[in-house]
PDB file of C-alpha atoms in Angstrom:
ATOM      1  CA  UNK A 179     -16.871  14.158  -7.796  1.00 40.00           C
ATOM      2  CA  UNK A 180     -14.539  16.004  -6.274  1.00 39.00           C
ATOM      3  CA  UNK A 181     -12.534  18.390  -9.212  1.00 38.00           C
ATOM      4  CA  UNK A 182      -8.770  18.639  -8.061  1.00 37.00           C
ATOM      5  CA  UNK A 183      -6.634  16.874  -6.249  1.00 41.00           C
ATOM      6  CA  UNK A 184      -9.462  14.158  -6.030  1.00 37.00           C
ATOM      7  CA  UNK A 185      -7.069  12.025  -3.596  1.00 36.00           C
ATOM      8  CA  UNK A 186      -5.587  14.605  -1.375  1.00 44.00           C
ATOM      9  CA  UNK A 187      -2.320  15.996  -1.832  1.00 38.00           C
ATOM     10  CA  UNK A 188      -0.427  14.151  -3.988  1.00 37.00           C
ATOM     11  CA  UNK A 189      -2.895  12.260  -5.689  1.00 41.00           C
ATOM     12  CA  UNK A 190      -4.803  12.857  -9.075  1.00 48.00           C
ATOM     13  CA  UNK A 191      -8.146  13.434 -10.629  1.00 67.00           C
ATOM     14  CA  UNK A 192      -7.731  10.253 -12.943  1.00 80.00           C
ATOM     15  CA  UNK A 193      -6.336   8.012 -10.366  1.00 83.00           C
ATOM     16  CA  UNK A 194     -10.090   8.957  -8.548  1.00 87.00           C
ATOM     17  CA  UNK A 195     -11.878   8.024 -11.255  1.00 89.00           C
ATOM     18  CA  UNK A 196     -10.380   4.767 -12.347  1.00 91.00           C
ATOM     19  CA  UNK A 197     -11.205   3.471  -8.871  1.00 92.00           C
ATOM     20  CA  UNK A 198     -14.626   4.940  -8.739  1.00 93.00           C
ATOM     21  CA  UNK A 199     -15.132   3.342 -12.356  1.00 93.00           C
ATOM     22  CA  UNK A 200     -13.745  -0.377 -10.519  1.00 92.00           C
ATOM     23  CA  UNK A 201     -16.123   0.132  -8.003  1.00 94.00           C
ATOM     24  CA  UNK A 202     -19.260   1.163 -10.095  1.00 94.00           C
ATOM     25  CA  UNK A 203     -18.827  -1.702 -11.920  1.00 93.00           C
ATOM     26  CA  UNK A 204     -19.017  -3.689  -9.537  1.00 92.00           C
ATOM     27  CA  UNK A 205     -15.791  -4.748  -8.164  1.00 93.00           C
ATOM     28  CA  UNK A 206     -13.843  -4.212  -5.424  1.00 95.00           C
ATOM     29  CA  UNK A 207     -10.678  -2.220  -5.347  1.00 95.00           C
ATOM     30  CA  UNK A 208      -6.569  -2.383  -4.371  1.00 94.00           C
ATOM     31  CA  UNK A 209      -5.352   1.090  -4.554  1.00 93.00           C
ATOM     32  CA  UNK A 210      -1.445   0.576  -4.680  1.00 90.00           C
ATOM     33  CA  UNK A 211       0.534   4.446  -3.812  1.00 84.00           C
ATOM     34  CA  UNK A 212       3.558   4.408  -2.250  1.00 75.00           C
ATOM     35  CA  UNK A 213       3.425   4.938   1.711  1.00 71.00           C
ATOM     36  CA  UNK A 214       2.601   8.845   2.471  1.00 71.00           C
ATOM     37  CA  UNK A 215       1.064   9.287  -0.776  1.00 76.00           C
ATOM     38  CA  UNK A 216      -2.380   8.554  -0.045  1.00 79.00           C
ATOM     39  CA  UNK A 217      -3.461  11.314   1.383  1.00 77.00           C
ATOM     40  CA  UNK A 218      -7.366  11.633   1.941  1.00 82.00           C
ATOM     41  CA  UNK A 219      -8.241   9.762  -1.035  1.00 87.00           C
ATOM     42  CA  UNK A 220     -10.159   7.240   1.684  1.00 91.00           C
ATOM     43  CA  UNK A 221     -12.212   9.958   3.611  1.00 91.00           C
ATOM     44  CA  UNK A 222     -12.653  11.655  -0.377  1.00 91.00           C
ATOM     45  CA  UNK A 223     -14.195   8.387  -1.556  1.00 93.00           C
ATOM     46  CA  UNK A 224     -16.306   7.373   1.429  1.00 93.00           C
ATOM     47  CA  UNK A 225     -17.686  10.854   1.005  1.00 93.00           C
ATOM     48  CA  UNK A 226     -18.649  10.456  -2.727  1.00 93.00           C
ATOM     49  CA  UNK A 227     -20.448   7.191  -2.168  1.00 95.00           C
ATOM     50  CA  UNK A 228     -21.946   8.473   1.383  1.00 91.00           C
ATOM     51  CA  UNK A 229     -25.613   8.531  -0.571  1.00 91.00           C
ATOM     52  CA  UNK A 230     -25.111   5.627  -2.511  1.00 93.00           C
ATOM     53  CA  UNK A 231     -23.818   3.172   0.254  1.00 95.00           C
ATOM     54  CA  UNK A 232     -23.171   2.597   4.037  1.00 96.00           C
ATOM     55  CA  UNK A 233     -19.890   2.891   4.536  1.00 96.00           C
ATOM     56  CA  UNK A 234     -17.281   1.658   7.382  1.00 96.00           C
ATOM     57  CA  UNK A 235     -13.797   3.228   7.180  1.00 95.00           C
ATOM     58  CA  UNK A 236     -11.545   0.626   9.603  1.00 95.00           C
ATOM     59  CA  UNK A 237      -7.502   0.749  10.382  1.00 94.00           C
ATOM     60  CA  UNK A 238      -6.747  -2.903  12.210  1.00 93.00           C
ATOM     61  CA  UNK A 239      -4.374  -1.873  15.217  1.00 92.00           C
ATOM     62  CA  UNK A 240      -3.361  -4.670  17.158  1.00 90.00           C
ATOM     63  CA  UNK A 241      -7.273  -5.314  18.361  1.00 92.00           C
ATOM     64  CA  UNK A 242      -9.612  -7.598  16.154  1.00 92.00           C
ATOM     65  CA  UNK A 243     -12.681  -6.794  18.384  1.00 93.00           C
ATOM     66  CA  UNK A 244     -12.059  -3.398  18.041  1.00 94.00           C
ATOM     67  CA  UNK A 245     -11.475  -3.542  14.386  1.00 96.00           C
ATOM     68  CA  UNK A 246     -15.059  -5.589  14.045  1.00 96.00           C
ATOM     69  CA  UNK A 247     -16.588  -2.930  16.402  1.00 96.00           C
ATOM     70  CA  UNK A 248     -15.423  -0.027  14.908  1.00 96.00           C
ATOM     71  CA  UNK A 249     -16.824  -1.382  11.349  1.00 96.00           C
ATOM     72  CA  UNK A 250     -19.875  -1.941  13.343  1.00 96.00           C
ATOM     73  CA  UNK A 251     -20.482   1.586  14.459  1.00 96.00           C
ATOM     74  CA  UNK A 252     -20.464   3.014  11.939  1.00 96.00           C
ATOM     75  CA  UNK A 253     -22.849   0.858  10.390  1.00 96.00           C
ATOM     76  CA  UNK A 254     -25.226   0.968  12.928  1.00 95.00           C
ATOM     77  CA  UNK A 255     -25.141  -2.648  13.894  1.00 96.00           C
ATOM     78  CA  UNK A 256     -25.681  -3.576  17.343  1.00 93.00           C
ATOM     79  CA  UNK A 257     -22.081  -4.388  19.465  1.00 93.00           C
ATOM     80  CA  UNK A 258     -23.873  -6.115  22.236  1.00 92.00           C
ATOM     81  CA  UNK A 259     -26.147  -9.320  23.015  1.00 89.00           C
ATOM     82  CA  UNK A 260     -28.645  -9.851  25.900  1.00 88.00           C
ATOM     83  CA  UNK A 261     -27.681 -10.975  29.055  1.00 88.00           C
ATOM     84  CA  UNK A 262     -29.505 -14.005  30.351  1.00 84.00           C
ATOM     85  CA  UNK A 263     -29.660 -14.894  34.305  1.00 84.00           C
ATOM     86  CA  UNK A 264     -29.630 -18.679  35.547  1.00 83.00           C
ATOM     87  CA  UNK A 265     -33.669 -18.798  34.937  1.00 83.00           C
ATOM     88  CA  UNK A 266     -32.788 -17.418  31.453  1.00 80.00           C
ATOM     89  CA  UNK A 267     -34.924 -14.357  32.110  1.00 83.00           C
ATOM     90  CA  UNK A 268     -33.150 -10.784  30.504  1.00 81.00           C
ATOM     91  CA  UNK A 269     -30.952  -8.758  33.262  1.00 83.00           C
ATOM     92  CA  UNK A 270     -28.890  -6.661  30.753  1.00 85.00           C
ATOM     93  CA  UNK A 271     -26.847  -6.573  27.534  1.00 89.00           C
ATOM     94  CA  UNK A 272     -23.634  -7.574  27.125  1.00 91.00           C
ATOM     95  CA  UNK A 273     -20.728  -6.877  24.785  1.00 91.00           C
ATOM     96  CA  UNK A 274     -20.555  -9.277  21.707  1.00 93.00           C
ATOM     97  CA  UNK A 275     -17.538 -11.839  21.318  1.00 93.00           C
ATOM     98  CA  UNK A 276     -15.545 -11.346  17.994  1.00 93.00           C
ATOM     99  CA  UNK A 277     -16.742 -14.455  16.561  1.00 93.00           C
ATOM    100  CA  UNK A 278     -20.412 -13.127  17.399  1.00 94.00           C
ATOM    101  CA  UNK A 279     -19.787  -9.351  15.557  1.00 94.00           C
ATOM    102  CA  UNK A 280     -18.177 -10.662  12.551  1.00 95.00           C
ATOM    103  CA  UNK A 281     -21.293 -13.269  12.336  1.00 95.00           C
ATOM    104  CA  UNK A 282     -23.364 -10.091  13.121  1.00 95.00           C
ATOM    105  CA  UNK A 283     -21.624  -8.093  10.404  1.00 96.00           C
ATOM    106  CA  UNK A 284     -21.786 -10.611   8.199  1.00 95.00           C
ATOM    107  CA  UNK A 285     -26.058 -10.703   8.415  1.00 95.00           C
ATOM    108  CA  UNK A 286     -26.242  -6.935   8.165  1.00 95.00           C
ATOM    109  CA  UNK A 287     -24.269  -5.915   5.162  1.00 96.00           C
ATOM    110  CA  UNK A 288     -24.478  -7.556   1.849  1.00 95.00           C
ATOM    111  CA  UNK A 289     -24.255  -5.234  -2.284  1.00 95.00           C
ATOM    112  CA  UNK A 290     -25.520  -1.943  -0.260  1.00 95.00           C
ATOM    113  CA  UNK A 291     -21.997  -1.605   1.954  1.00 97.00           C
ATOM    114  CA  UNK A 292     -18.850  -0.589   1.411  1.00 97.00           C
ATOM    115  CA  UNK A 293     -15.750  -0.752   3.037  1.00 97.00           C
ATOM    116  CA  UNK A 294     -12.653   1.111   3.355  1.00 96.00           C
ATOM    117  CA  UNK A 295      -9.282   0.171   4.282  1.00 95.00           C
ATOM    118  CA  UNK A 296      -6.271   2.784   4.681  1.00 92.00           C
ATOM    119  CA  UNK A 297      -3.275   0.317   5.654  1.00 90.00           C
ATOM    120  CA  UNK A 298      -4.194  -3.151   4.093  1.00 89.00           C
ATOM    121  CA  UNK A 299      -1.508  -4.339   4.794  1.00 88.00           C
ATOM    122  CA  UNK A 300      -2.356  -5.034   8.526  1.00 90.00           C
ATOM    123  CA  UNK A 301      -4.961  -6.976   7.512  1.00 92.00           C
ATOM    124  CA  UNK A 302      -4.651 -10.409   9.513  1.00 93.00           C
ATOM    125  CA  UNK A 303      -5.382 -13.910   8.125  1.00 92.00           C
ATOM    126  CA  UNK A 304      -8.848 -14.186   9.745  1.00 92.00           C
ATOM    127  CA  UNK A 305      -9.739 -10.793   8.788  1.00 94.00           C
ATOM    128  CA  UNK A 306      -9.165 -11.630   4.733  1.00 93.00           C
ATOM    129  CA  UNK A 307     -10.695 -14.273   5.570  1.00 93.00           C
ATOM    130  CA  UNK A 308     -13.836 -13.151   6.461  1.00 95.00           C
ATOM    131  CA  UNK A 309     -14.020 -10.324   3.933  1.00 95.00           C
ATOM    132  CA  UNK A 310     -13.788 -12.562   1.263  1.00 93.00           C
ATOM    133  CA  UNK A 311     -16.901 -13.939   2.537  1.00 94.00           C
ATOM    134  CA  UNK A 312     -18.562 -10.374   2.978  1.00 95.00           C
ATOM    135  CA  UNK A 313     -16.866 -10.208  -1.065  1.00 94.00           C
ATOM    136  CA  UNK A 314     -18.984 -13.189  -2.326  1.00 93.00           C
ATOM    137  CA  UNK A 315     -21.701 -11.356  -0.687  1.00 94.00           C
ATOM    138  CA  UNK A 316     -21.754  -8.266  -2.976  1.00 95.00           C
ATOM    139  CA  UNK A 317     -19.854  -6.433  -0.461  1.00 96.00           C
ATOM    140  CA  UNK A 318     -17.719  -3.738  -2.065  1.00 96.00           C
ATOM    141  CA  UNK A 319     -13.835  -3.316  -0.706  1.00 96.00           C
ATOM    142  CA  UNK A 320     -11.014  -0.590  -1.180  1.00 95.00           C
ATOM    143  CA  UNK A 321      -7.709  -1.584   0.311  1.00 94.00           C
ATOM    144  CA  UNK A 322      -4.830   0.692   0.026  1.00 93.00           C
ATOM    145  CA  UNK A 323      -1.558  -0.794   0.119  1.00 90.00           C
ATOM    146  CA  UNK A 324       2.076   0.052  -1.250  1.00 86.00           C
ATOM    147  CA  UNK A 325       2.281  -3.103  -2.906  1.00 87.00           C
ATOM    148  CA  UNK A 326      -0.082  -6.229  -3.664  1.00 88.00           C
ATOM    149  CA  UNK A 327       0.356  -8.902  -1.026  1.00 85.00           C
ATOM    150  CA  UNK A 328      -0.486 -11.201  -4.075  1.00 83.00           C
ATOM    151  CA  UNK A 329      -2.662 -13.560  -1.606  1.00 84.00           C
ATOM    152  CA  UNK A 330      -6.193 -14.297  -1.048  1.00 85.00           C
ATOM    153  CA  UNK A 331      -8.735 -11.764  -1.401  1.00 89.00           C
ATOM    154  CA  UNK A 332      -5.676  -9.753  -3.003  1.00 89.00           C
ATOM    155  CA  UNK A 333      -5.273 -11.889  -6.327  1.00 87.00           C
ATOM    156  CA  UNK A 334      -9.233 -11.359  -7.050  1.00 85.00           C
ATOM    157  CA  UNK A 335      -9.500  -7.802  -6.675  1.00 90.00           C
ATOM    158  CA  UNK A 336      -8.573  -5.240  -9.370  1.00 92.00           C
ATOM    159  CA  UNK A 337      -5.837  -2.781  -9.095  1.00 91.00           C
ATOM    160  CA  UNK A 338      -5.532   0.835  -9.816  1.00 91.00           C
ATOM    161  CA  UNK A 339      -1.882   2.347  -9.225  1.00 87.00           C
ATOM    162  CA  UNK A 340      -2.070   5.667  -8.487  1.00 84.00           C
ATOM    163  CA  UNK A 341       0.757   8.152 -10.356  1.00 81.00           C
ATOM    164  CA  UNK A 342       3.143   9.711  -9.134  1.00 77.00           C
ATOM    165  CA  UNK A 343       2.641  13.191  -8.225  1.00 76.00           C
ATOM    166  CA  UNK A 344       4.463  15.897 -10.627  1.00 78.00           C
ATOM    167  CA  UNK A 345       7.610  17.430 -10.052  1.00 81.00           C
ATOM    168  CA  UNK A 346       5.622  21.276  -9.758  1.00 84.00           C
ATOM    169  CA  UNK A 347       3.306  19.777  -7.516  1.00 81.00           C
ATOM    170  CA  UNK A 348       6.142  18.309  -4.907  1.00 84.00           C
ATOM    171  CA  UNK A 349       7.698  22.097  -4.915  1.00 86.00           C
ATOM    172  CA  UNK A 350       4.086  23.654  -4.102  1.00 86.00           C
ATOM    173  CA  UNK A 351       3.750  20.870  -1.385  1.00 85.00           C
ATOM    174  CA  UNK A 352       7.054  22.095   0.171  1.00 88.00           C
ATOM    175  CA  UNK A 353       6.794  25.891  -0.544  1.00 89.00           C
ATOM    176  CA  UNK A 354       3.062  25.427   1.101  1.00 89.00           C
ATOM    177  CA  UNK A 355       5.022  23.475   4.155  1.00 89.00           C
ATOM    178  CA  UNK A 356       7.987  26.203   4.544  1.00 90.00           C
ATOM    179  CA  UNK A 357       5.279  28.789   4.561  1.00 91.00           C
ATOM    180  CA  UNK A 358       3.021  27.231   7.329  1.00 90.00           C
ATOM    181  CA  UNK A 359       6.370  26.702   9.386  1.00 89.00           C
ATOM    182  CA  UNK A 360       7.225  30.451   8.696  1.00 90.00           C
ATOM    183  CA  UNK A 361      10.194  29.261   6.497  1.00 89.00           C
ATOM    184  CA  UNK A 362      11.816  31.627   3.562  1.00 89.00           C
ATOM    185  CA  UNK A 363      13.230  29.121   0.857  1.00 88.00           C
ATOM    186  CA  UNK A 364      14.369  30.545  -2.580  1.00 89.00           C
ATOM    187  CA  UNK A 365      13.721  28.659  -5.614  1.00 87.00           C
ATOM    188  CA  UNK A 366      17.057  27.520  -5.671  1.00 88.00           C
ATOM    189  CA  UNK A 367      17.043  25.773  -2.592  1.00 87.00           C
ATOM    190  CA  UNK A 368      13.646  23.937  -3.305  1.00 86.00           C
ATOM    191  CA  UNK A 369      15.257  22.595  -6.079  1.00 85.00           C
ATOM    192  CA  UNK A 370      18.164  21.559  -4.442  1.00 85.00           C
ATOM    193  CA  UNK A 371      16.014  19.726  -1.588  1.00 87.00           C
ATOM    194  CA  UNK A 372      13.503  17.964  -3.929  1.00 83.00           C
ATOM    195  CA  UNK A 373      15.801  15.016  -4.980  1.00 85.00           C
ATOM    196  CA  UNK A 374      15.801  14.191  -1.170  1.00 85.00           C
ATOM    197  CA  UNK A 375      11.988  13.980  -1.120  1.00 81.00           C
ATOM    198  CA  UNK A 376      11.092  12.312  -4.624  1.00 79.00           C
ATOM    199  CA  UNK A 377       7.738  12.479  -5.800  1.00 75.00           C
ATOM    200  CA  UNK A 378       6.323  11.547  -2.367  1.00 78.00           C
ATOM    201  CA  UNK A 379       4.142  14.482  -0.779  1.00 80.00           C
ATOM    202  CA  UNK A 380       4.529  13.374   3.096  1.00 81.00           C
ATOM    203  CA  UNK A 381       8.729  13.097   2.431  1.00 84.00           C
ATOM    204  CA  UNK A 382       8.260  16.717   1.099  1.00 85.00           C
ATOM    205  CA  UNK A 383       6.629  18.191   4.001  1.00 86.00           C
ATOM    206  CA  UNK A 384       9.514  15.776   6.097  1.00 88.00           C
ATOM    207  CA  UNK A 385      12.265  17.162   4.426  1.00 88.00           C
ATOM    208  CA  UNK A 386      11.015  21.200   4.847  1.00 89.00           C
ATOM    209  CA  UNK A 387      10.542  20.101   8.629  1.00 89.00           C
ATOM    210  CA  UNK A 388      13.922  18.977   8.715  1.00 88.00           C
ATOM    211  CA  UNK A 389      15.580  21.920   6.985  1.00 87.00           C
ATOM    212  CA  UNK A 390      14.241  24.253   9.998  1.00 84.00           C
ATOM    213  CA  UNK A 391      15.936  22.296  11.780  1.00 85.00           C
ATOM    214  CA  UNK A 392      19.022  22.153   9.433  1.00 80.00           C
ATOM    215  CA  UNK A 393      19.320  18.327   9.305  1.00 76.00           C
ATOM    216  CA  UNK A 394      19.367  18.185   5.547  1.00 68.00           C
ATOM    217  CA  UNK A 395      22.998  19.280   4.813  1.00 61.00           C
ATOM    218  CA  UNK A 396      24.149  15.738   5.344  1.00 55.00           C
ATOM    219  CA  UNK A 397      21.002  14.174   4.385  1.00 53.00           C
ATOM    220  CA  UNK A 398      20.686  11.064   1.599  1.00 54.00           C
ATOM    221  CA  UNK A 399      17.495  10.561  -0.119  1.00 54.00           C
ATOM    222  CA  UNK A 400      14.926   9.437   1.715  1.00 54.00           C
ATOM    223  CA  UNK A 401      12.588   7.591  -0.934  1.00 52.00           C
ATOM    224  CA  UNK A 402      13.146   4.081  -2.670  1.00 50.00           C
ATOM    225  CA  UNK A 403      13.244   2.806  -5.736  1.00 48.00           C
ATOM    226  CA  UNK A 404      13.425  -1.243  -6.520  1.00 47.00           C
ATOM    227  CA  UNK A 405      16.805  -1.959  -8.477  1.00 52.00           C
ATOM    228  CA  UNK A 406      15.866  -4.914 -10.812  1.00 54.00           C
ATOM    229  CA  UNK A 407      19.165  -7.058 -11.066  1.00 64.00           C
ATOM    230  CA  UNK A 408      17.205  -9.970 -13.198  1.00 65.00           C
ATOM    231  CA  UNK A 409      18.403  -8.718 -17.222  1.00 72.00           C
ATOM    232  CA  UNK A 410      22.103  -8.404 -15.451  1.00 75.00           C
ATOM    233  CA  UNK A 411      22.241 -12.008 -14.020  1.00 69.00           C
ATOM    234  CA  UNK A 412      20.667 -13.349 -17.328  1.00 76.00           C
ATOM    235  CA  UNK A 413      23.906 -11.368 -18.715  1.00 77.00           C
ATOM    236  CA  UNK A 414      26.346 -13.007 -16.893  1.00 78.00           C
ATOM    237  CA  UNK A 415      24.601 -16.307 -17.658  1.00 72.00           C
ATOM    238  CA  UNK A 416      25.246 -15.565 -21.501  1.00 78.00           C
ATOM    239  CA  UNK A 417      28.897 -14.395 -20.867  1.00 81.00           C
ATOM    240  CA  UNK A 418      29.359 -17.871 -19.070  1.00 74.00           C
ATOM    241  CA  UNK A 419      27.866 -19.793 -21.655  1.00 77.00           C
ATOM    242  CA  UNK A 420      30.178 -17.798 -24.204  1.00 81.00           C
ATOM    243  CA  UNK A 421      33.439 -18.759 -22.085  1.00 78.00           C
ATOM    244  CA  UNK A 422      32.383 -21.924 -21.807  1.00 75.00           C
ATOM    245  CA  UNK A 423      32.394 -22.494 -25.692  1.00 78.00           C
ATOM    246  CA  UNK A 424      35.730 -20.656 -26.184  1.00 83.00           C
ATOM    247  CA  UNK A 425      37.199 -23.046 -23.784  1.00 77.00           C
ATOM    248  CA  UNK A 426      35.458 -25.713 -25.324  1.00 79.00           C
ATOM    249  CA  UNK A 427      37.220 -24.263 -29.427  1.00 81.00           C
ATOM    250  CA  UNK A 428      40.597 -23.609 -27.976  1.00 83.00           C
ATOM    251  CA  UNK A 429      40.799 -27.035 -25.628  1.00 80.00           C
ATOM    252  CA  UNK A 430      41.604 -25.028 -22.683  1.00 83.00           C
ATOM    253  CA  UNK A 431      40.412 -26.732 -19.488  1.00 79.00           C
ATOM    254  CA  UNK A 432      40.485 -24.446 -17.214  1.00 82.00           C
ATOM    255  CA  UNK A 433      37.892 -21.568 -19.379  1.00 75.00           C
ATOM    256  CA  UNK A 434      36.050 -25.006 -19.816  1.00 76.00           C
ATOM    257  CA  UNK A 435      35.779 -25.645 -16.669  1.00 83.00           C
ATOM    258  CA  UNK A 436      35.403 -21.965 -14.931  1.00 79.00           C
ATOM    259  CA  UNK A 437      32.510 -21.120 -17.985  1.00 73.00           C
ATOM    260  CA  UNK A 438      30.204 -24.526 -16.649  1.00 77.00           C
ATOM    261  CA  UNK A 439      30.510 -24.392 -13.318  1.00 81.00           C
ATOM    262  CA  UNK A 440      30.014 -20.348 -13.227  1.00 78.00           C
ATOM    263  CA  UNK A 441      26.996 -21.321 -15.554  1.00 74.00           C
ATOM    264  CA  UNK A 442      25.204 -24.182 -13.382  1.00 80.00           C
ATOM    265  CA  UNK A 443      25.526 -22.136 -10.471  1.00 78.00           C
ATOM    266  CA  UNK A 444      24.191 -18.692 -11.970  1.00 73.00           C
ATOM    267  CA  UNK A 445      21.464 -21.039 -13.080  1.00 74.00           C
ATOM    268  CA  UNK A 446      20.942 -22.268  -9.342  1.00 75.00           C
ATOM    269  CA  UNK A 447      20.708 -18.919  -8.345  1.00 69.00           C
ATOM    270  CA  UNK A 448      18.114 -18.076 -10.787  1.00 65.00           C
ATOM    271  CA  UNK A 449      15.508 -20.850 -10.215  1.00 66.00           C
ATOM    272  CA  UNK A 450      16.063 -21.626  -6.397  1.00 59.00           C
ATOM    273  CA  UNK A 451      17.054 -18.080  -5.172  1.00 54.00           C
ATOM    274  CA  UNK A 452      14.561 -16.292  -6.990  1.00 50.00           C
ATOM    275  CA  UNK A 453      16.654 -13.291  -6.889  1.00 43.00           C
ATOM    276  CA  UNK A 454      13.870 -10.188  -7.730  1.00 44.00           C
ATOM    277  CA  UNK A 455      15.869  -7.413  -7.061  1.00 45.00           C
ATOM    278  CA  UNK A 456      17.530  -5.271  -4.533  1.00 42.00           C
ATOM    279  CA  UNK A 457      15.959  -2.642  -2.773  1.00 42.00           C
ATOM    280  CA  UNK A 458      17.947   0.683  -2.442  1.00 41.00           C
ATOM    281  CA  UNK A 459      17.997   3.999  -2.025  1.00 38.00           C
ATOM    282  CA  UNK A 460      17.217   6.691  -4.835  1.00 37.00           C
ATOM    283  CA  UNK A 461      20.868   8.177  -4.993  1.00 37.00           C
ATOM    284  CA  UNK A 462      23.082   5.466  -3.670  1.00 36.00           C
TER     285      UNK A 462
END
């Protein structure tokens, strides 16, 4: 197992090993990391389990058939089907229909495969579809997404978050990056830059690439955060309530009034709107 930096850049030694203990016991995996923080955590793992399973590393763009083929290929399972003339004798192969490579896929892997996925999030319907077939199967699965879809195959996998990389380790991932560019940056100035990048090793490298160019004078942070509004709408809900029953004690109509209606419709708002939260940027 690898010893540092198990996950590439970014990513840590115990983030590795909670998802190869998910996987050795059996399960499948959803590795949730913010987008550019993944880092070669899939080619690390697929290299770790090379002589314990056959493994398929696949990134769905656009094509199913291309998706199913290139999971094929790398499992050594044939892409093509004979070719049958009008007496039905042989006169060639021919390439297999989707439906007929995920039915071929399906035969030829079973507890002994494993498959990786990058950018789950791509995923399309038919595709979770048919891997929570090739799931029931014994089939193991790592998806890497920046958040849990919270559908299908999704709410039956386990999760491993991976943590945030550390402060130091952002400022080596930019000093290394202003270095490679043949860029001098004091101390000072990697400090001052940091807040623009986060804790997210691909906005590091970003933002060094961007101060060659000096584009990050005016710059705002790049990285977001989710800004949960939920405790401050129960709040106002209270406050309502409490205005409500002042109104109520002094006879005064109009707080009456203003507290119940303000109330039903903060209520409203919380069961039909299902507010969750805005999303903003760090710094705003």
């Amino acid at each position: 197992m690898p010893s540092a930096d198990a996950g590439g850049l970014g990513q840590t030694t115990e983030g590795f090993k909670h998802v190869c203990a998910a996987i050795d016991s059996g399960s499948s995996v959803l590795v949730l990391a913010e987008l550019g923080m993944v880092g070669t955590m899939p080619q690390d793992l697929a290299k770790h389990y090379g002589g314990e399973y056959e493994i398929a590393t696949a990134i769905y763009k656009g094509s199913g058939k291309k998706f199913f083929v290139a999971i094929a290929e790398q499992l050594d399972i044939p892409t093509t089907e004979p070719k049958y003339n009008k007496e039905g004798e042989p006169v060639g192969e021919k390439a297999m229909t989707m439906d007929a490579l995920k039915d071929e896929i399906a035969e030829n892997i079973g507890p002994q495969t494993l498959l990786i996925f990058p950018e789950a999030k791509r995923l399309t319907t038919g595709v979770r579809y048919w891997l929570e077939d090739a799931i029931a199967n014994g089939v193991k699965v790592i998806c890497f997404a920046a958040t849990n879809p919270g559908r299908d195959i999704f709410l039956e996998v386990l999760e491993v978050e991976l943590e945030l990389p550390s402060d130091k380790l952002i400022r080596e991932t930019m000093q290394a990056e202003a270095e490679r560019m043949g860029l001098q940056l004091s101390r000072s100035r990697l400090a001052e830059l940091q807040p623009l990048a986060g804790r997210n090793p691909m906005l590091a490298r970003k933002v060094i690439r961007n101060e060659r160019l000096g584009r990050n004078r005016e710059a705002s942070p790049q990285h977001t955060q989710y800004v949960v509004i939920m405790p401050i709408l129960i709040a106002c809900l209270m406050a309502f309530g409490v205005v409500r029953f002042i109104g109520m004690g002094t006879r005064n109509k109009s707080l009456y009034i203003f507290g119940g209606v303000a109330l039903i419709a903060g209520m409203t708002l919380k069961q039909v709107g299902q507010v969750r939260g805005a999303r903003k940027r760090l710094g705003q």
